[in-house]
XYZ file of C-alpha atoms in Angstrom:
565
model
C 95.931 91.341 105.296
C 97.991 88.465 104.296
C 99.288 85.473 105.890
C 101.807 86.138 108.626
C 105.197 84.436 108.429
C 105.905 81.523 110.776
C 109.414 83.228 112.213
C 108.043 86.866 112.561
C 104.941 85.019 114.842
C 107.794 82.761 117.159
C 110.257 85.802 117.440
C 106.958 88.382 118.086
C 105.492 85.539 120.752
C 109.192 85.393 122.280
C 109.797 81.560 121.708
C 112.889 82.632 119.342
C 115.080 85.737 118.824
C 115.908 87.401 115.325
C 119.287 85.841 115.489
C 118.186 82.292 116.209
C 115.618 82.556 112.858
C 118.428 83.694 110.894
C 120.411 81.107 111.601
C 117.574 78.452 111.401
C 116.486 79.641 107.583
C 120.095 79.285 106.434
C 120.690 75.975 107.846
C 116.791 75.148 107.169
C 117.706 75.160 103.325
C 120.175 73.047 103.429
C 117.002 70.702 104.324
C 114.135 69.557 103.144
C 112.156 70.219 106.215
C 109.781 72.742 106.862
C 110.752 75.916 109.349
C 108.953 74.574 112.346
C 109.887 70.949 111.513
C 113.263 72.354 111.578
C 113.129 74.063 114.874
C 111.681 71.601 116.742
C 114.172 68.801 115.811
C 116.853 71.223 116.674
C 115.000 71.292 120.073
C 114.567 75.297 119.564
C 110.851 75.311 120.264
C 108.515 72.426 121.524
C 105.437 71.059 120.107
C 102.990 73.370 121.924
C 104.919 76.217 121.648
C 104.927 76.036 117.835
C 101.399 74.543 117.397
C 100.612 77.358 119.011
C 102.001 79.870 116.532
C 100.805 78.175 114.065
C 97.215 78.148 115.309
C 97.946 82.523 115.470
C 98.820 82.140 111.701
C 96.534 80.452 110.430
C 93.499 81.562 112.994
C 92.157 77.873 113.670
C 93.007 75.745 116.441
C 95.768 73.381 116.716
C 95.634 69.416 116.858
C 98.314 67.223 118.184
C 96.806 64.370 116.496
C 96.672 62.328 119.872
C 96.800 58.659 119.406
C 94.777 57.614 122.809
C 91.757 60.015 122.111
C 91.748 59.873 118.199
C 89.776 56.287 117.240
C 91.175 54.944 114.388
C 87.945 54.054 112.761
C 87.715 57.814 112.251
C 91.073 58.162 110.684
C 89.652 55.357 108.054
C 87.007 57.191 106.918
C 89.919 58.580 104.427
C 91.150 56.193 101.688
C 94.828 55.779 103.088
C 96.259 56.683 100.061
C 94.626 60.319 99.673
C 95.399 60.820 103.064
C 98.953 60.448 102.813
C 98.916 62.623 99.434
C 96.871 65.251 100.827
C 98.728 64.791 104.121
C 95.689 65.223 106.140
C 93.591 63.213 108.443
C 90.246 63.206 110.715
C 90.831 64.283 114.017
C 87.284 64.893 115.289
C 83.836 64.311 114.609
C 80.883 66.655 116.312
C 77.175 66.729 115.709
C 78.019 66.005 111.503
C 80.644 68.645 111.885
C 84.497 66.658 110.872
C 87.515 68.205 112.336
C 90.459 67.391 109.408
C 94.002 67.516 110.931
C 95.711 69.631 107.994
C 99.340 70.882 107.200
C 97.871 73.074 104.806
C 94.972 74.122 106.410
C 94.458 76.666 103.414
C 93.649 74.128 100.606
C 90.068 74.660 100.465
C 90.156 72.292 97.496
C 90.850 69.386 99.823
C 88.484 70.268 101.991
C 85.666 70.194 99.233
C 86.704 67.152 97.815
C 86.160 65.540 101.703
C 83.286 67.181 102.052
C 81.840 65.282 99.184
C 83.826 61.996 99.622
C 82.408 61.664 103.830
C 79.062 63.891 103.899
C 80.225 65.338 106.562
C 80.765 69.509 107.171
C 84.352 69.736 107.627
C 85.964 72.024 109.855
C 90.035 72.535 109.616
C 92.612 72.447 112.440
C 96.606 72.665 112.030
C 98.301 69.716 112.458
C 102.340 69.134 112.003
C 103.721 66.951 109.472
C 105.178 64.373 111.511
C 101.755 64.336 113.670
C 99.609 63.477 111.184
C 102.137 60.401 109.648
C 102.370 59.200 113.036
C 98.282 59.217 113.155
C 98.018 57.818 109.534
C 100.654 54.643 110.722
C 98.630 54.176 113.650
C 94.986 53.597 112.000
C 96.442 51.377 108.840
C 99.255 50.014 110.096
C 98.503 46.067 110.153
C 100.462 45.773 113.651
C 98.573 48.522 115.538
C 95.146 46.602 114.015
C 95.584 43.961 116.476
C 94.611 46.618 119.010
C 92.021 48.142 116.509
C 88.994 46.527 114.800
C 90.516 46.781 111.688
C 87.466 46.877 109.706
C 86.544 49.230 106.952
C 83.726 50.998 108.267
C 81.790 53.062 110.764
C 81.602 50.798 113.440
C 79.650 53.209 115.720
C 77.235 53.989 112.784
C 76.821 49.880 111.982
C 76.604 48.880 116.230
C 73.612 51.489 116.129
C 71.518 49.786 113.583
C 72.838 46.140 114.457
C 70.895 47.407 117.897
C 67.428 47.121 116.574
C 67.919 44.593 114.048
C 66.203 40.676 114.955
C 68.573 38.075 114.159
C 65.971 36.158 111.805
C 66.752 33.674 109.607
C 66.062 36.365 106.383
C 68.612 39.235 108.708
C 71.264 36.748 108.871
C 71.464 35.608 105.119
C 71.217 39.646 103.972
C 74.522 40.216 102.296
C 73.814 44.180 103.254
C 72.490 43.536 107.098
C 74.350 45.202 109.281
C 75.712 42.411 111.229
C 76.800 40.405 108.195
C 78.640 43.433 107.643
C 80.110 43.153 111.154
C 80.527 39.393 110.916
C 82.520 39.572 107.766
C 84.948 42.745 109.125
C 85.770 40.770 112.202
C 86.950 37.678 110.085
C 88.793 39.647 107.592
C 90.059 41.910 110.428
C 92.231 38.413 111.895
C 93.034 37.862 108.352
C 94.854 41.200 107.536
C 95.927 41.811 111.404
C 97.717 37.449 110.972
C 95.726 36.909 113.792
C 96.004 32.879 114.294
C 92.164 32.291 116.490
C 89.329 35.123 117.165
C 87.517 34.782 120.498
C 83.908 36.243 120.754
C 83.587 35.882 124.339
C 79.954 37.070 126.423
C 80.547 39.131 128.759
C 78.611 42.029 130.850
C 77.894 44.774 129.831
C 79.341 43.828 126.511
C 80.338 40.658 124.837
C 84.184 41.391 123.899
C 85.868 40.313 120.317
C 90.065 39.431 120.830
C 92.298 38.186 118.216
C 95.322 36.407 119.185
C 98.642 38.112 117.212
C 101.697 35.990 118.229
C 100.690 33.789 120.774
C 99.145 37.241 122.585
C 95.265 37.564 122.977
C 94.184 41.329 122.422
C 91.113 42.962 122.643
C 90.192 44.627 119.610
C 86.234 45.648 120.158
C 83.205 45.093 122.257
C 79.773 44.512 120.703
C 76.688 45.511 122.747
C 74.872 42.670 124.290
C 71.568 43.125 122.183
C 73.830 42.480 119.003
C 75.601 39.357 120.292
C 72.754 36.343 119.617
C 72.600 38.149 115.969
C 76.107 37.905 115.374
C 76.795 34.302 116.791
C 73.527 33.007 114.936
C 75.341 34.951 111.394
C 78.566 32.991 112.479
C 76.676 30.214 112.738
C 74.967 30.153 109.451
C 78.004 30.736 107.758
C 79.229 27.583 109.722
C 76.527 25.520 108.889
C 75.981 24.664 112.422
C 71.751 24.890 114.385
C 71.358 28.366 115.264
C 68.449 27.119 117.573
C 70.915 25.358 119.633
C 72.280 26.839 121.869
C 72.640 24.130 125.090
C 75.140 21.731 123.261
C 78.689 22.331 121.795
C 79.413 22.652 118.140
C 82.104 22.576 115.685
C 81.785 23.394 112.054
C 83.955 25.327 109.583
C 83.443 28.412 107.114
C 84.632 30.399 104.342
C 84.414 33.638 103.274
C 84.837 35.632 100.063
C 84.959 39.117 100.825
C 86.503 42.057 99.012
C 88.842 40.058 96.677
C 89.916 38.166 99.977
C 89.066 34.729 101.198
C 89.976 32.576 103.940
C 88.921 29.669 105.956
C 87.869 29.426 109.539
C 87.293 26.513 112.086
C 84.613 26.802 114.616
C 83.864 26.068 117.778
C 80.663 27.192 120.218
C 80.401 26.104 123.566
C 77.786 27.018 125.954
C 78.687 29.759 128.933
C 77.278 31.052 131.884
C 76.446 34.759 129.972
C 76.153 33.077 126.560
C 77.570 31.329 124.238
C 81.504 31.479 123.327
C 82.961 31.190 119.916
C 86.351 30.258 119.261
C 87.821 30.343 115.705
C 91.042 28.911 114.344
C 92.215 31.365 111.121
C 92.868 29.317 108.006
C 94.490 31.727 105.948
C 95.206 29.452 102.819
C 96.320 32.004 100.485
C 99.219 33.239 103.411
C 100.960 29.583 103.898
C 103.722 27.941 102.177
C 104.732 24.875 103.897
C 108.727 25.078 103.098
C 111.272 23.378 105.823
C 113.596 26.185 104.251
C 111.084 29.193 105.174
C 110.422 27.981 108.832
C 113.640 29.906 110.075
C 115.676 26.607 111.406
C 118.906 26.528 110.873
C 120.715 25.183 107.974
C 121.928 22.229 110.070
C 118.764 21.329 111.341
C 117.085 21.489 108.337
C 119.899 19.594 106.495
C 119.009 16.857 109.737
C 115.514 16.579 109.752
C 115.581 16.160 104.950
C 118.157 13.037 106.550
C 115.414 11.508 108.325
C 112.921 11.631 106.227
C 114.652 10.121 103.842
C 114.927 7.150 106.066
C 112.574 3.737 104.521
C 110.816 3.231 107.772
C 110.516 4.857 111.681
C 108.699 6.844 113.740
C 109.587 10.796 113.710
C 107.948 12.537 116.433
C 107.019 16.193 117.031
C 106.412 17.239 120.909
C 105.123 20.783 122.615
C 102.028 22.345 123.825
C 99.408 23.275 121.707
C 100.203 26.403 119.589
C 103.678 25.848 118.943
C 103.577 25.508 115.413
C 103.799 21.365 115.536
C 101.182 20.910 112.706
C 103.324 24.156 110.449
C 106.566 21.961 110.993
C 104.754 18.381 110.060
C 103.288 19.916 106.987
C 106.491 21.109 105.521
C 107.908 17.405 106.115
C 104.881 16.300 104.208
C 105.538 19.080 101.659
C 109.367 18.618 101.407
C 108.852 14.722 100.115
C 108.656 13.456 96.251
C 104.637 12.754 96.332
C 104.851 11.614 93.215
C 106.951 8.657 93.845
C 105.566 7.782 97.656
C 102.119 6.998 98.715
C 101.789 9.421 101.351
C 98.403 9.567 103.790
C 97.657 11.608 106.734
C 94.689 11.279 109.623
C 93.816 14.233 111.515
C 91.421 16.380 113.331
C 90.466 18.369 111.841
C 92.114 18.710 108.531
C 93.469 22.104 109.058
C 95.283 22.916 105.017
C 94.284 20.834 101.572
C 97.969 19.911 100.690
C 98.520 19.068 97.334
C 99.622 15.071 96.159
C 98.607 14.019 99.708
C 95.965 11.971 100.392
C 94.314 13.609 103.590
C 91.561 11.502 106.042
C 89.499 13.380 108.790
C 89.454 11.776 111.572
C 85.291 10.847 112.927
C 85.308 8.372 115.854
C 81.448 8.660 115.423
C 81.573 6.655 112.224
C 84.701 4.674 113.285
C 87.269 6.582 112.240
C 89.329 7.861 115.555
C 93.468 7.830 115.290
C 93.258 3.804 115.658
C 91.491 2.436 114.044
C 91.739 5.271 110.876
C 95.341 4.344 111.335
C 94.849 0.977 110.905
C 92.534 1.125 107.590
C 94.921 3.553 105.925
C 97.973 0.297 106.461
C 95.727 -1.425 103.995
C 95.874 1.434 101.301
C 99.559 0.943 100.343
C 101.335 3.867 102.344
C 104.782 4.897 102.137
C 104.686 7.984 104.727
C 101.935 8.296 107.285
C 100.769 11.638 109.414
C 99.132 10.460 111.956
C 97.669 14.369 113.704
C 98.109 12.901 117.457
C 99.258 10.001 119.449
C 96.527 10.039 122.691
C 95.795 6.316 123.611
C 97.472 3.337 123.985
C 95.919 2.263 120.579
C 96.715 4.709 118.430
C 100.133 4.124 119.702
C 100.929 0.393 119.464
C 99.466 1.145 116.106
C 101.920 3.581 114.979
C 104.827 1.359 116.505
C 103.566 -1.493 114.241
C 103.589 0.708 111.431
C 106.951 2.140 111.801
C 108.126 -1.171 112.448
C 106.864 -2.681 109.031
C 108.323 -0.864 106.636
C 106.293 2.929 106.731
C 107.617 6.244 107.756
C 104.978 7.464 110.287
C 105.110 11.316 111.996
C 103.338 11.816 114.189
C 103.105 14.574 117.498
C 102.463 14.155 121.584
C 102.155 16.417 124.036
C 105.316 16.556 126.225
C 107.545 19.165 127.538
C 110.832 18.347 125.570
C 112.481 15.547 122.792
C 113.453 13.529 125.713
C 110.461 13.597 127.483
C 108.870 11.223 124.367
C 110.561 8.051 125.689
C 108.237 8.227 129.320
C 105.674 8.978 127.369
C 105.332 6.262 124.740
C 106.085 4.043 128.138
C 103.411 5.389 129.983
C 101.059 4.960 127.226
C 101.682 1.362 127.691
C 104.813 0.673 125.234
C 107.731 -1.296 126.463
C 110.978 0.088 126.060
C 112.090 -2.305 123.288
C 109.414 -1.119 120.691
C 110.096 2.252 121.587
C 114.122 1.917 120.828
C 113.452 -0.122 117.763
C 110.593 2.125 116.058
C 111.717 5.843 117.015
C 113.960 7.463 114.757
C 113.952 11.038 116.468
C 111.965 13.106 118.524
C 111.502 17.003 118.099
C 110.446 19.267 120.307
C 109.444 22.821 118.934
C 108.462 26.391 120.975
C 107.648 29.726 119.073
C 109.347 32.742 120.630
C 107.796 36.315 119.396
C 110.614 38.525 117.856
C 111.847 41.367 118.702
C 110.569 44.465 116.893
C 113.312 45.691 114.688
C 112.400 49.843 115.213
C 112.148 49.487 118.546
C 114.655 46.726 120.298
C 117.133 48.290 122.928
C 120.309 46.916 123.903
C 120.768 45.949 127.517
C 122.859 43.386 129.668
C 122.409 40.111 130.322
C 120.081 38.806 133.082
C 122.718 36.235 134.272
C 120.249 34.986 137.310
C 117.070 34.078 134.563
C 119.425 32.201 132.532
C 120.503 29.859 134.809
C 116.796 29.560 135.720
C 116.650 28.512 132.254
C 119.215 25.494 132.978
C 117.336 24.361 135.764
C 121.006 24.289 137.971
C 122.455 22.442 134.897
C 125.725 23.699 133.799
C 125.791 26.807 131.315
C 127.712 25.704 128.150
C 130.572 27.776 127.473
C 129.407 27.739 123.603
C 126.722 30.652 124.742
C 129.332 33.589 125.021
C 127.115 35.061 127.753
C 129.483 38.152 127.293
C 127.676 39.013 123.790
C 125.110 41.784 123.795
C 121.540 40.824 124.214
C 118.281 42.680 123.736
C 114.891 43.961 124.948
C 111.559 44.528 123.995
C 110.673 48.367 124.460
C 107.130 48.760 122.615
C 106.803 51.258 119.790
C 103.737 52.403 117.718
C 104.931 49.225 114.818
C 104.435 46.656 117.385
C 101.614 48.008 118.941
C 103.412 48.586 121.722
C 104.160 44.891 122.684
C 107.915 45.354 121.654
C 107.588 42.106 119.741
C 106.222 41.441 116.360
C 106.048 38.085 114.763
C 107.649 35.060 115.455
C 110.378 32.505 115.233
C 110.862 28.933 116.216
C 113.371 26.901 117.923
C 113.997 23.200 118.371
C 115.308 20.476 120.135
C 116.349 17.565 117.752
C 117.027 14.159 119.335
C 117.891 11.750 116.577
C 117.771 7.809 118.067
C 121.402 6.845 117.290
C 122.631 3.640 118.281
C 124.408 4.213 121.935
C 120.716 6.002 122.326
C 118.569 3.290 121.198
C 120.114 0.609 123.604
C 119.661 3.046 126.782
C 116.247 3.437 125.620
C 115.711 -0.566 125.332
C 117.513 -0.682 128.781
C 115.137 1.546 130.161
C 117.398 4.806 131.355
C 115.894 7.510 133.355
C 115.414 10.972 131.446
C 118.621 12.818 132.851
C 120.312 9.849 131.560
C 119.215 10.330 128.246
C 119.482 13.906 127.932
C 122.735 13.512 128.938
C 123.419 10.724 125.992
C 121.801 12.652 123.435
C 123.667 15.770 124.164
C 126.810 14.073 123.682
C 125.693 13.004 120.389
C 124.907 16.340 118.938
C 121.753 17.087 120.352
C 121.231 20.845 121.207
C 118.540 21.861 123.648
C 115.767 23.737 123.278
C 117.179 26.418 126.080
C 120.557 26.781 124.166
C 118.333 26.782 120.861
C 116.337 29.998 122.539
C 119.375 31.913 124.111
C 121.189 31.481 120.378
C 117.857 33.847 118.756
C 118.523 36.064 121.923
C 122.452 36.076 121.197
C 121.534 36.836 117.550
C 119.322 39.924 118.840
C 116.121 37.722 117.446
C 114.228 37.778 120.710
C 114.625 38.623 124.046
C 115.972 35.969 127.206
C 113.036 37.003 129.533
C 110.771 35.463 126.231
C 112.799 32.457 126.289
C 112.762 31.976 129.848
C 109.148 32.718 129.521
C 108.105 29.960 126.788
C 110.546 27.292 128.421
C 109.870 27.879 131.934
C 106.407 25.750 131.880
């Protein structure tokens, strides 16, 4: 007996009469979906109703390819490509028995072919169409890998042999040992998932791995407890740092080669309570192009900030917290300048990218070489343009004044809330007023809101009450058009569910003009220049912010969120 027909099971089972099939094959082929696709997006029959017909056609059970209970390390035990060709995908895995998710479950070809590619005895269950895309998305999307490992191969398989394996000197420098193997997919994981730090962090019962995706830690794994000190001492090796010190902190850096890939990683252990905690910053080389023009400021801004550089002498400097993209910004200054015609230096620490034509000096204050005083040998080398990484002592910043004062163009960053904000800074770092008005020639202050995912973004009104939280009582300004439509993050399966995926910057320009400079030298309070530099073109960082939301970019509550600390 052959193969029953789809509509004679639904009409037989009741979910349809003769009349609604009729009418669904006509319109069906004026589509290019299949019967039950059709019927279910015509809201005719439900998931279950026809996975359940198809389970009497076929005689196997039916998968609905659930996300939450379907790991996607199984799913990747299928080159993507063949998966999405063959339109099939692991669902299940049971004492070597594999479960493959199928819209054909009757291509026995595929299922030898899988059979031969895994090892495995495979087993076939009906999935739909649209199921198993959803499933395939979900397990190689890069998004969704920031809440997956994102690594290439049986993880279970590899923890269970990382278990019982001594992490010896000989273990750790195996190419093939298990946990290099799990070393290197954890690195190349952050890579491919633009994750900007990786935390291995000990904890009980298991010591948990979390990449941070867009200023957002996420889990992505836990590794058993007997396989952390094997996978820290690999880390370690790689790092060049003593793997038979474990009492004192250490920084170090690495690269890896793996897979065509490579990419560079900064390190830093510190000592816990459970163990010891490593930290690493992602130096993806091969991913960065340090271009004022591909930052996403606006035209005017970036038409402002070419201005001051091209200015003989000065002070330019960059303020936020750490993480908003300061060093990203500085760099494409750097980059953005004729090297070939200026002498141009930095000092920092650590020396996060090589930049080409720039002469780049990591900062030691073991051997003598702090902001200061590396600041003050690099006066004697000829400079045009100096980057110094950060102004944090009274030192380093009657230094820079000098500098910026005879004749060199010297950016540099400090930790303070807004542009403004600079001026009691320098002060309280112990420089008078005057040298501050004469030697700064602006002051930018930069935040990086996530965007808004594209698939997923929902309109909605504005939240009047958080925006004039925003203004801190300060009066809106009427250029906002708070009657425009605004957005909200809603989560779908591209963002991983965080309703945001990447991100954009804003900032807060405060060039020193002249009416500036002498309320500077006369020692104004902060409102007082705020209110100065607004009137001469300044726009602030909260109007910067709630112009991405206006533009549907991001949402207010991330503004409010980013600007309210």
């Amino acid at each position: 007996m052959g193969i029953r027909r789809l509509g004679d099971i639904l009409v037989s089972q009741g979910m349809i009469t003769e009349k609604q099939l009729h009418i669904a094959l006509a319109e069906q082929k004026q589509t290019r979906l299949q019967l039950g696709s059709f019927l279910i997006h015509r809201g005719v029959v439900t998931r279950e109703q026809l996975g359940a017909a198809l389970s009497e056609q076929y005689e196997i059970p039916f998968n609905a390819c659930d996300q939450e209970t379907i790991h996607s390390q199984l799913v990747r035990l299928l080159p993507e490509p063949f998966a999405r060709r063959r339109k099939v995908a692991p669902v299940s895995l049971d004492n070597k028995v594999l479960w493959l998710g199928m819209v054909t479950p009757s291509d026995m070809e595929v299922i030898s072919e899988i059979e031969l590619m895994t090892g495995y005895q495979v087993e076939p269950a009906i999935c739909l169409e649209e199921d198993i895309e959803r499933l395939l998305d979900h397990a190689f999307d890069d998004r969704i890998k920031a809440k997956q490992t994102a690594v290439d191969i049986r993880f279970s398989e590899l923890v269970e042999r990382v278990d019982g394996e001594n992490a010896s000197e000989a273990a750790l420098e195996d190419n093939d040992a298990p946990v290099v193997r799990l070393a290197n997919a954890i690195l190349m994981g952050a890579v491919r998932a633009e994750a900007s730090d990786i935390h291995l962090e000990p904890d009980s019962p298991q010591m948990r791995v979390r990449y941070r995706i867009d200023g957002q830690l996420h889990q992505i794994m836990t590794v058993p407890r007997d396989s952390e000190e094997a996978l820290v001492g690999r880390i370690k090796v790689l790092a060049d740092l003593d793997t038979a010190e474990k009492r004192r902190p250490q920084d170090g850096n690495l690269t890896i080669e793996y897979r065509d890939s490579r990419a560079s990683f900064r390190v830093s252990c510190i000592p816990c309570v459970r163990g010891e905690k490593v930290v690493m910053r992602v130096l993806d080389e091969s991913s960065k192009a340090f271009d004022l023009d591909s930052l996403g400021m606006p035209e005017k801004q970036v038409a402002l900030i070419r201005k001051l550089l091209d200015r003989p002498h000065g002070m330019i400097v960059m303020t936020g917290p750490t993480g908003s993209g300061k060093t990203t910004t500085m760099y494409s200054m750097l980059c953005g300048l004729d090297s070939t015609t200026r002498n141009i230096s930095t000092i920092e620490d650590p020396v996060e990218f090589r930049l080409k034509g720039i002469n780049q000096v990591h900062a030691n204050n073991d051997f003598g070489m702090g902001f200061a005083n590396g600041l003050k040998y690099l006066m004697r080398q000829d400079p045009d343009v100096i980057l110094v990484g950060e102004i944090r002592d009274h030192e380093t910043a009657m230094t820079a004044v000098q500098a910026a004062l005879t004749g060199h163009l010297l950016i540099s960053t400090l930790h303070t809330n807004d542009a403004v904000g600079t001026i009691a800074r320098l002060n309280d770092l112990g420089l008078d007023y005057f040298k501050i008005g004469g030697a700064l020639v602006a002051s930018i202050a930069q935040r990086l809101l996530r965007r808004l995912c594209d698939n997923c973004k929902r309109q909605c009104e504005l939240n009047r009450p958080l925006v004039e939280t925003i203004f801190q009582g300060r009066e809106i300004p009427p250029s906002l058009d708070l009657e425009s439509h605004y957005f909200e993050a809603v989560g779908c399966e591209e963002c991983g569910g965080t309703g945001y995926a990447g991100r954009v910057p804003i900032y807060e320009i405060m060039t020193v003009t002249p009416k500036l400079e002498s309320a500077i030298e006369a020692g104004l309070p902060g409102s007082s220049l705020r209110e100065i530099a607004t009137a001469e073109g300044m726009i602030e960082l909260a109007i910067s912010g709630l112009e991405q939301a206006k533009r549907g970019v991001t949402s207010i509550e991330e503004v409010y969120f980013k600007l309210s600390g």
